[in-house]
Amino acid sequence: MKADQAPTLAPAADARRRNAVPWTVDEVARLFELPFNDLLFRAQQVHREHFDPNAIQLSTLLSIKTGGCEEDCKYCPQSAHFDTGLEAGKLLPLDEVLHAARAAKASGATRFCMGAAWRSPKERHIEVIGEMISGVKAIGLETCLTAGMLADGQAEQLREAGLDYYNHNLDTAPEFYGQIITTRTYQDRLDTLERVRNVGLKVCAGGIVGMGETRRHRAGLIVQLANLDPYPESVPINNLVQVEGTPLAGSEELDPFEFVRTVAVARICMPQAMVRLSAGREQMPETMQSLCFLAGANSMFYGDRLLTTGNPQTAKDRDLLERLGMQCVPEERLKGA
Ligand code: SAM
Ligand code: DTB
Ligand code: SF4
């Protein structure tokens, strides 16, 4: 996106959130190659320049429309192309969504993220989702939606309903993407992100690691995200959750230190983004999660489920944060440490 197409952020914030010189894959690959302690030290330094290092923002997810998706993302339990035993559902009724949002607020989340297993939403969906968004806002939560590709005009309708964030992941490097998804292109994803940005919605875009990609592919994903202009406000880093029946079940697991490195590199390349420790936390030892916080992760999904798979119990997460002396705060209170 060019500067003259970006009327949405206040000029000062806008200028701060641009990488003046685009990152190259070689440069980012060199960050990955630093000794682990040097990389973490550097990431923590960058983190402290912009954020309170002992605070974290919590978002709760709800799958508002589960399964039966026409896309063929090889990691995804919700794709109709694979038999994962998941029962497909209809769009949830408004009262069920608002009930879940009230529960999320009561347990300490500040943002409620609604996920729909669609290639892209239909016009009639946008209207119903608009009611969900305004209802969730009225409860006093920030709102995020992930519902696939958006057509012209849809991002605007969502913003008018009060949506704060739209999540749409690039998932991996362009060079590896074709091995994971064949039903939509990388450019489709970039186009949706541009539509979201152009109407002034905040962008949540990240990816998944542990899908058999190389370190250079991980660097390539970070480069794509960091060179978005401006880069996303929120960057979810997912560790593949292997679900039986998906083509990626049984993949070789990523070295945990490589996951932590990916978080650190995301922090260095997108200094003011919220870096979100996302899928895969249930399988991660708490020591590894704490290394991710040290590497600059400052938000996570909180609640007993992600969309269709598990997440640590809220009581366990609260205990972890207490043992680490970390406070849960809304996003605006994390900044300007
Ligand atoms: N259907 C919409 C889309 O793909 O844009 C929204 C929902 S989709 C489930 C949201 C994101 O969840 C995906 O982009 C992917 O990054 C992540 N995801 C899905 N399955 C996952 C898995 N098994 N492990 C880790 N992340 C996963
Ligand atoms: C994101 O990057 N990760 C979340 C959220 N955005 C929507 C979803 C993770 C899904 C993990 C698999 C599942 O629970 O179905
Ligand atoms: Fe569908 Fe999203 Fe899953 Fe891909 S990641 S199969 S688009 S629900």
Short mmCIF file of C-alpha atoms and ligand atoms in Angstrom, two decimals:
data_model
loop_
_atom_site.label_atom_id
_atom_site.label_comp_id
_atom_site.label_asym_id
_atom_site.label_seq_id
_atom_site.Cartn_x
_atom_site.Cartn_y
_atom_site.Cartn_z
CA MET A 1 0.00 0.00 0.00
CA LYS A 2 1.36 3.41 -0.91
CA ALA A 3 1.41 6.34 1.50
CA ASP A 4 -1.24 8.25 -0.43
CA GLN A 5 -3.67 5.35 -0.02
CA ALA A 6 -3.29 5.21 3.73
CA PRO A 7 -5.54 7.84 5.25
CA THR A 8 -6.54 5.71 8.19
CA LEU A 9 -3.95 6.19 10.92
CA ALA A 10 -3.08 9.43 12.64
CA PRO A 11 0.07 10.74 10.89
CA ALA A 12 2.38 10.29 13.89
CA ALA A 13 1.26 6.73 14.57
CA ASP A 14 1.42 5.99 10.89
CA ALA A 15 5.01 7.18 10.59
CA ARG A 16 6.04 5.19 13.64
CA ARG A 17 4.60 1.97 12.30
CA ARG A 18 6.43 1.89 9.00
CA ASN A 19 9.73 0.17 8.40
CA ALA A 20 11.63 2.96 6.67
CA VAL A 21 13.76 0.48 4.74
CA PRO A 22 12.11 -2.81 3.73
CA TRP A 23 13.52 -5.98 5.28
CA THR A 24 15.20 -8.51 3.02
CA VAL A 25 14.99 -12.27 3.48
CA ASP A 26 18.78 -12.43 3.86
CA GLU A 27 18.75 -9.89 6.68
CA VAL A 28 15.95 -11.65 8.52
CA ALA A 29 17.56 -15.06 7.97
CA ARG A 30 20.69 -13.60 9.64
CA LEU A 31 18.61 -12.66 12.68
CA PHE A 32 17.43 -16.27 12.91
CA GLU A 33 21.06 -17.38 12.84
CA LEU A 34 22.17 -15.31 15.83
CA PRO A 35 23.15 -17.25 18.95
CA PHE A 36 19.91 -17.82 20.89
CA ASN A 37 20.89 -15.60 23.83
CA ASP A 38 21.94 -12.73 21.57
CA LEU A 39 18.67 -12.96 19.63
CA LEU A 40 16.56 -12.98 22.78
CA PHE A 41 18.53 -10.11 24.31
CA ARG A 42 18.03 -8.03 21.19
CA ALA A 43 14.33 -8.85 21.00
CA GLN A 44 13.84 -7.99 24.67
CA GLN A 45 15.64 -4.66 24.16
CA VAL A 46 13.32 -3.78 21.25
CA HIS A 47 10.34 -4.94 23.30
CA ARG A 48 11.23 -2.70 26.25
CA GLU A 49 11.55 0.33 23.99
CA HIS A 50 7.88 0.11 23.16
CA PHE A 51 6.02 -1.97 25.74
CA ASP A 52 5.71 -2.72 29.40
CA PRO A 53 7.65 -6.04 29.49
CA ASN A 54 5.53 -7.43 32.33
CA ALA A 55 2.11 -6.89 30.81
CA ILE A 56 0.08 -8.96 28.41
CA GLN A 57 -3.19 -8.56 26.51
CA LEU A 58 -5.66 -11.46 26.42
CA SER A 59 -8.09 -12.31 23.61
CA THR A 60 -10.72 -15.03 23.72
CA LEU A 61 -11.71 -16.93 20.60
CA LEU A 62 -15.10 -18.29 19.62
CA SER A 63 -15.86 -20.33 16.54
CA ILE A 64 -19.11 -18.75 15.35
CA LYS A 65 -19.32 -21.04 12.31
CA THR A 66 -17.49 -24.33 12.49
CA GLY A 67 -16.27 -26.75 9.81
CA GLY A 68 -17.35 -27.59 6.28
CA CYS A 69 -14.96 -25.03 4.76
CA GLU A 70 -14.38 -25.23 1.01
CA GLU A 71 -10.70 -24.26 1.23
CA ASP A 72 -7.98 -26.93 1.39
CA CYS A 73 -5.56 -25.50 3.97
CA LYS A 74 -3.58 -28.62 4.85
CA TYR A 75 -3.24 -27.73 8.53
CA CYS A 76 -6.90 -27.07 9.15
CA PRO A 77 -9.36 -29.37 10.91
CA GLN A 78 -12.24 -27.34 9.47
CA SER A 79 -11.57 -27.99 5.80
CA ALA A 80 -14.25 -30.10 4.08
CA HIS A 81 -11.43 -31.66 2.02
CA PHE A 82 -10.24 -33.76 4.98
CA ASP A 83 -11.99 -36.11 7.34
CA THR A 84 -11.13 -35.00 10.85
CA GLY A 85 -14.38 -36.17 12.43
CA LEU A 86 -15.38 -32.56 13.10
CA GLU A 87 -19.10 -31.89 12.85
CA ALA A 88 -19.89 -28.86 10.70
CA GLY A 89 -22.25 -26.33 12.27
CA LYS A 90 -24.34 -23.33 11.23
CA LEU A 91 -23.65 -19.73 12.15
CA LEU A 92 -24.26 -19.47 15.91
CA PRO A 93 -27.25 -17.46 17.11
CA LEU A 94 -26.58 -13.97 18.47
CA ASP A 95 -27.51 -14.80 22.07
CA GLU A 96 -25.01 -17.67 22.19
CA VAL A 97 -22.24 -15.42 20.93
CA LEU A 98 -23.07 -12.69 23.44
CA HIS A 99 -23.25 -15.23 26.26
CA ALA A 100 -19.70 -16.40 25.38
CA ALA A 101 -18.50 -12.80 25.16
CA ARG A 102 -19.86 -12.00 28.64
CA ALA A 103 -18.08 -15.07 30.02
CA ALA A 104 -14.83 -14.02 28.30
CA LYS A 105 -15.07 -10.55 29.80
CA ALA A 106 -15.81 -11.99 33.26
CA SER A 107 -12.71 -14.17 33.11
CA GLY A 108 -10.45 -11.26 32.16
CA ALA A 109 -10.17 -11.10 28.36
CA THR A 110 -10.15 -7.64 26.78
CA ARG A 111 -10.82 -8.72 23.19
CA PHE A 112 -13.28 -11.20 21.71
CA CYS A 113 -12.30 -12.83 18.42
CA MET A 114 -14.95 -14.51 16.32
CA GLY A 115 -13.86 -17.07 13.73
CA ALA A 116 -15.88 -18.44 10.83
CA ALA A 117 -14.80 -21.35 8.63
CA TRP A 118 -15.53 -19.64 5.35
CA ARG A 119 -13.59 -19.00 2.18
CA SER A 120 -15.36 -15.64 2.29
CA PRO A 121 -18.53 -14.35 3.94
CA LYS A 122 -21.78 -13.82 2.02
CA GLU A 123 -23.64 -10.50 2.14
CA ARG A 124 -26.32 -11.95 4.45
CA HIS A 125 -23.62 -13.07 6.87
CA ILE A 126 -22.12 -9.61 7.11
CA GLU A 127 -25.39 -8.18 8.41
CA VAL A 128 -25.79 -10.84 11.13
CA ILE A 129 -22.12 -10.58 12.10
CA GLY A 130 -22.56 -6.81 12.35
CA GLU A 131 -25.10 -7.42 15.13
CA MET A 132 -22.66 -9.73 16.88
CA ILE A 133 -19.94 -7.11 16.67
CA SER A 134 -22.07 -4.31 18.08
CA GLY A 135 -23.36 -6.61 20.83
CA VAL A 136 -19.86 -7.64 21.85
CA LYS A 137 -18.69 -4.01 21.86
CA ALA A 138 -21.61 -3.08 24.09
CA ILE A 139 -20.36 -5.65 26.63
CA GLY A 140 -17.12 -3.65 26.79
CA LEU A 141 -14.78 -5.82 24.75
CA GLU A 142 -12.67 -5.05 21.70
CA THR A 143 -13.77 -7.05 18.67
CA CYS A 144 -11.89 -9.11 16.13
CA LEU A 145 -13.25 -11.19 13.27
CA THR A 146 -11.67 -13.79 11.02
CA ALA A 147 -14.00 -14.96 8.28
CA GLY A 148 -11.91 -15.41 5.15
CA MET A 149 -11.48 -13.18 2.13
CA LEU A 150 -13.44 -9.93 2.02
CA ALA A 151 -15.01 -8.43 -1.10
CA ASP A 152 -15.18 -4.71 -1.86
CA GLY A 153 -17.44 -2.94 0.62
CA GLN A 154 -17.52 -5.72 3.23
CA ALA A 155 -14.63 -4.39 5.30
CA GLU A 156 -16.41 -1.04 5.43
CA GLN A 157 -19.65 -2.64 6.62
CA LEU A 158 -17.77 -4.43 9.36
CA ARG A 159 -16.02 -1.26 10.47
CA GLU A 160 -19.35 0.54 10.60
CA ALA A 161 -20.69 -2.20 12.88
CA GLY A 162 -17.82 -1.36 15.26
CA LEU A 163 -15.22 -3.97 14.37
CA ASP A 164 -11.74 -3.15 15.72
CA TYR A 165 -9.55 -5.86 14.14
CA TYR A 166 -9.77 -8.18 11.16
CA ASN A 167 -7.59 -11.30 11.31
CA HIS A 168 -6.37 -12.75 8.05
CA ASN A 169 -3.11 -14.67 8.08
CA LEU A 170 -0.48 -14.93 5.37
CA ASP A 171 0.30 -18.29 6.99
CA THR A 172 3.75 -18.86 5.45
CA ALA A 173 6.30 -17.60 2.91
CA PRO A 174 5.08 -17.13 -0.68
CA GLU A 175 7.54 -19.84 -1.86
CA PHE A 176 6.08 -22.48 0.48
CA TYR A 177 2.45 -21.40 0.33
CA GLY A 178 1.52 -23.59 -2.68
CA GLN A 179 2.41 -26.71 -0.72
CA ILE A 180 -0.13 -25.81 1.96
CA ILE A 181 -3.10 -24.21 0.17
CA THR A 182 -4.19 -24.49 -3.45
CA THR A 183 -7.70 -23.00 -3.36
CA ARG A 184 -6.70 -19.35 -2.92
CA THR A 185 -3.56 -17.44 -3.72
CA TYR A 186 -1.10 -15.44 -1.67
CA GLN A 187 -2.20 -12.39 -3.61
CA ASP A 188 -5.84 -13.05 -2.58
CA ARG A 189 -4.70 -12.79 1.01
CA LEU A 190 -2.72 -9.62 0.42
CA ASP A 191 -5.75 -8.10 -1.33
CA THR A 192 -7.98 -8.78 1.67
CA LEU A 193 -5.41 -7.26 4.00
CA GLU A 194 -5.30 -4.18 1.83
CA ARG A 195 -9.10 -3.84 1.88
CA VAL A 196 -9.02 -4.12 5.67
CA ARG A 197 -6.29 -1.52 6.00
CA ASN A 198 -7.86 0.89 3.53
CA VAL A 199 -11.07 1.26 5.54
CA GLY A 200 -9.22 1.91 8.79
CA LEU A 201 -9.69 -1.43 10.49
CA LYS A 202 -6.73 -2.65 12.51
CA VAL A 203 -4.90 -5.54 10.89
CA CYS A 204 -4.18 -8.84 12.62
CA ALA A 205 -2.00 -10.98 10.32
CA GLY A 206 0.52 -13.67 11.08
CA GLY A 207 1.24 -17.25 10.25
CA ILE A 208 1.91 -20.82 11.26
CA VAL A 209 5.24 -22.52 11.81
CA GLY A 210 5.97 -26.22 12.14
CA MET A 211 4.41 -27.14 8.79
CA GLY A 212 7.64 -28.55 7.34
CA GLU A 213 8.86 -25.16 6.11
CA THR A 214 12.54 -24.22 6.25
CA ARG A 215 14.08 -21.49 8.38
CA ARG A 216 14.36 -19.39 5.23
CA HIS A 217 10.60 -19.78 4.71
CA ARG A 218 10.01 -18.60 8.27
CA ALA A 219 12.20 -15.61 7.50
CA GLY A 220 10.21 -15.09 4.29
CA LEU A 221 6.93 -14.99 6.22
CA ILE A 222 8.28 -12.38 8.65
CA VAL A 223 9.56 -10.29 5.73
CA GLN A 224 6.13 -10.33 4.09
CA LEU A 225 4.45 -9.21 7.29
CA ALA A 226 7.05 -6.64 8.30
CA ASN A 227 7.10 -5.04 4.84
CA LEU A 228 3.35 -4.46 4.79
CA ASP A 229 3.06 -0.71 4.90
CA PRO A 230 2.28 -0.18 7.71
CA TYR A 231 2.95 -3.55 9.31
CA PRO A 232 0.07 -5.24 11.20
CA GLU A 233 -0.94 -4.01 14.63
CA SER A 234 -1.23 -7.64 15.71
CA VAL A 235 0.88 -10.61 14.58
CA PRO A 236 -0.29 -14.07 15.64
CA ILE A 237 2.44 -16.70 15.61
CA ASN A 238 0.83 -20.13 15.55
CA ASN A 239 2.65 -23.40 16.17
CA LEU A 240 0.95 -26.05 14.06
CA VAL A 241 -1.62 -28.02 16.06
CA GLN A 242 -1.51 -31.40 14.40
CA VAL A 243 -5.03 -32.71 13.95
CA GLU A 244 -5.64 -36.32 12.95
CA GLY A 245 -7.07 -36.49 9.44
CA THR A 246 -5.35 -33.34 8.16
CA PRO A 247 -2.48 -33.87 5.70
CA LEU A 248 -0.04 -32.24 8.14
CA ALA A 249 -0.80 -34.64 10.98
CA GLY A 250 2.37 -36.61 11.73
CA SER A 251 4.70 -33.83 10.49
CA GLU A 252 8.03 -33.52 12.21
CA GLU A 253 7.66 -31.15 15.13
CA LEU A 254 9.51 -27.87 15.10
CA ASP A 255 12.41 -27.48 17.54
CA PRO A 256 10.89 -25.43 20.41
CA PHE A 257 13.85 -23.01 20.30
CA GLU A 258 13.09 -22.33 16.65
CA PHE A 259 9.55 -21.34 17.62
CA VAL A 260 10.93 -18.95 20.25
CA ARG A 261 13.35 -17.58 17.65
CA THR A 262 10.42 -16.89 15.31
CA VAL A 263 8.70 -14.87 18.03
CA ALA A 264 11.92 -12.93 18.70
CA VAL A 265 12.46 -12.16 15.02
CA ALA A 266 8.84 -10.99 14.68
CA ARG A 267 9.39 -8.65 17.63
CA ILE A 268 12.59 -7.20 16.14
CA CYS A 269 11.13 -6.69 12.67
CA MET A 270 7.78 -5.28 13.90
CA PRO A 271 8.81 -3.39 17.03
CA GLN A 272 5.42 -1.86 17.80
CA ALA A 273 3.17 -4.75 16.85
CA MET A 274 1.43 -6.90 19.39
CA VAL A 275 3.09 -10.28 18.89
CA ARG A 276 0.52 -12.93 19.80
CA LEU A 277 1.48 -16.34 21.13
CA SER A 278 -1.29 -18.26 19.38
CA ALA A 279 -2.15 -21.86 18.52
CA GLY A 280 -0.03 -24.60 20.03
CA ARG A 281 0.21 -23.28 23.58
CA GLU A 282 -1.55 -26.28 25.07
CA GLN A 283 1.29 -28.47 23.81
CA MET A 284 3.99 -26.05 25.05
CA PRO A 285 5.69 -26.39 28.40
CA GLU A 286 5.25 -23.26 30.53
CA THR A 287 9.01 -22.70 30.45
CA MET A 288 8.80 -22.40 26.67
CA GLN A 289 5.88 -20.00 26.90
CA SER A 290 7.87 -17.84 29.31
CA LEU A 291 10.75 -17.78 26.80
CA CYS A 292 8.24 -16.54 24.22
CA PHE A 293 7.32 -13.66 26.56
CA LEU A 294 11.02 -12.91 26.98
CA ALA A 295 11.33 -12.95 23.18
CA GLY A 296 8.65 -10.26 22.94
CA ALA A 297 5.27 -11.99 22.80
CA ASN A 298 2.84 -9.71 24.59
CA SER A 299 -0.57 -11.15 23.86
CA MET A 300 -2.15 -14.58 23.71
CA PHE A 301 -5.40 -16.45 23.25
CA TYR A 302 -7.02 -17.05 26.60
CA GLY A 303 -9.89 -19.46 27.16
CA ASP A 304 -10.23 -23.22 27.21
CA ARG A 305 -10.58 -23.53 23.44
CA LEU A 306 -9.06 -21.97 20.36
CA LEU A 307 -11.56 -22.51 17.52
CA THR A 308 -11.93 -26.28 17.44
CA THR A 309 -8.88 -27.41 19.40
CA GLY A 310 -7.83 -26.99 23.01
CA ASN A 311 -6.02 -24.17 24.77
CA PRO A 312 -4.73 -24.14 28.36
CA GLN A 313 -7.39 -23.83 31.07
CA THR A 314 -7.90 -20.23 32.18
CA ALA A 315 -6.98 -21.05 35.79
CA LYS A 316 -3.68 -22.54 34.60
CA ASP A 317 -2.92 -19.43 32.54
CA ARG A 318 -3.76 -17.10 35.40
CA ASP A 319 -1.45 -19.11 37.64
CA LEU A 320 1.36 -18.94 35.05
CA LEU A 321 1.04 -15.18 34.66
CA GLU A 322 1.02 -14.72 38.42
CA ARG A 323 4.14 -16.84 38.83
CA LEU A 324 5.83 -14.70 36.16
CA GLY A 325 4.63 -11.45 37.79
CA MET A 326 2.78 -10.47 34.62
CA GLN A 327 -0.31 -8.28 34.56
CA CYS A 328 -3.21 -8.64 32.10
CA VAL A 329 -4.07 -5.25 30.65
CA PRO A 330 -5.93 -3.84 27.64
CA GLU A 331 -3.72 -3.16 24.65
CA GLU A 332 -3.51 0.61 25.12
CA ARG A 333 -2.03 0.13 28.61
CA LEU A 334 0.83 -1.99 27.26
CA LYS A 335 2.30 0.77 25.19
CA GLY A 336 4.74 3.52 25.92
CA ALA A 337 6.57 1.76 28.75
N1 SAM B 1 -11.45 -19.25 7.45
C1 SAM B 1 -10.79 -18.06 7.79
C2 SAM B 1 -9.43 -17.96 7.15
O1 SAM B 1 -8.75 -18.97 7.00
O2 SAM B 1 -9.01 -16.86 6.81
C3 SAM B 1 -10.70 -17.82 9.28
C4 SAM B 1 -10.48 -18.96 10.23
S1 SAM B 1 -8.92 -19.81 10.10
C5 SAM B 1 -9.21 -21.23 11.13
C6 SAM B 1 -7.81 -18.77 11.03
C7 SAM B 1 -6.38 -19.18 11.12
O3 SAM B 1 -6.21 -20.22 12.05
C8 SAM B 1 -5.71 -19.71 9.89
O4 SAM B 1 -5.32 -18.68 9.02
C9 SAM B 1 -4.49 -20.41 10.45
O5 SAM B 1 -3.39 -19.52 10.49
C10 SAM B 1 -4.93 -20.79 11.87
N2 SAM B 1 -5.01 -22.25 12.02
C11 SAM B 1 -5.98 -23.06 11.54
N3 SAM B 1 -5.74 -24.35 11.84
C12 SAM B 1 -4.59 -24.36 12.55
C13 SAM B 1 -3.80 -25.39 13.14
N4 SAM B 1 -4.14 -26.66 13.05
N5 SAM B 1 -2.68 -25.05 13.79
C14 SAM B 1 -2.32 -23.75 13.88
N6 SAM B 1 -3.00 -22.74 13.35
C15 SAM B 1 -4.12 -23.03 12.68
C1 DTB B 2 -4.86 -17.16 14.57
O1 DTB B 2 -3.84 -16.78 13.97
N1 DTB B 2 -4.95 -18.27 15.28
C2 DTB B 2 -6.27 -18.45 15.81
C3 DTB B 2 -7.00 -17.15 15.35
N2 DTB B 2 -6.01 -16.51 14.55
C4 DTB B 2 -8.27 -17.26 14.65
C5 DTB B 2 -6.90 -19.72 15.37
C6 DTB B 2 -6.10 -20.96 15.71
C7 DTB B 2 -6.86 -22.16 15.27
C8 DTB B 2 -6.22 -23.44 15.71
C9 DTB B 2 -6.97 -24.64 15.27
C10 DTB B 2 -8.36 -24.74 15.78
O2 DTB B 2 -8.60 -24.56 17.01
O3 DTB B 2 -9.26 -25.05 14.99
FE1 SF4 B 3 -11.20 -22.78 5.86
FE2 SF4 B 3 -9.86 -20.97 7.28
FE3 SF4 B 3 -9.57 -23.60 7.76
FE4 SF4 B 3 -8.55 -22.59 5.53
S1 SF4 B 3 -7.93 -22.06 7.63
S2 SF4 B 3 -9.76 -24.47 5.69
S3 SF4 B 3 -10.05 -21.03 5.04
S4 SF4 B 3 -11.40 -22.40 8.04
#
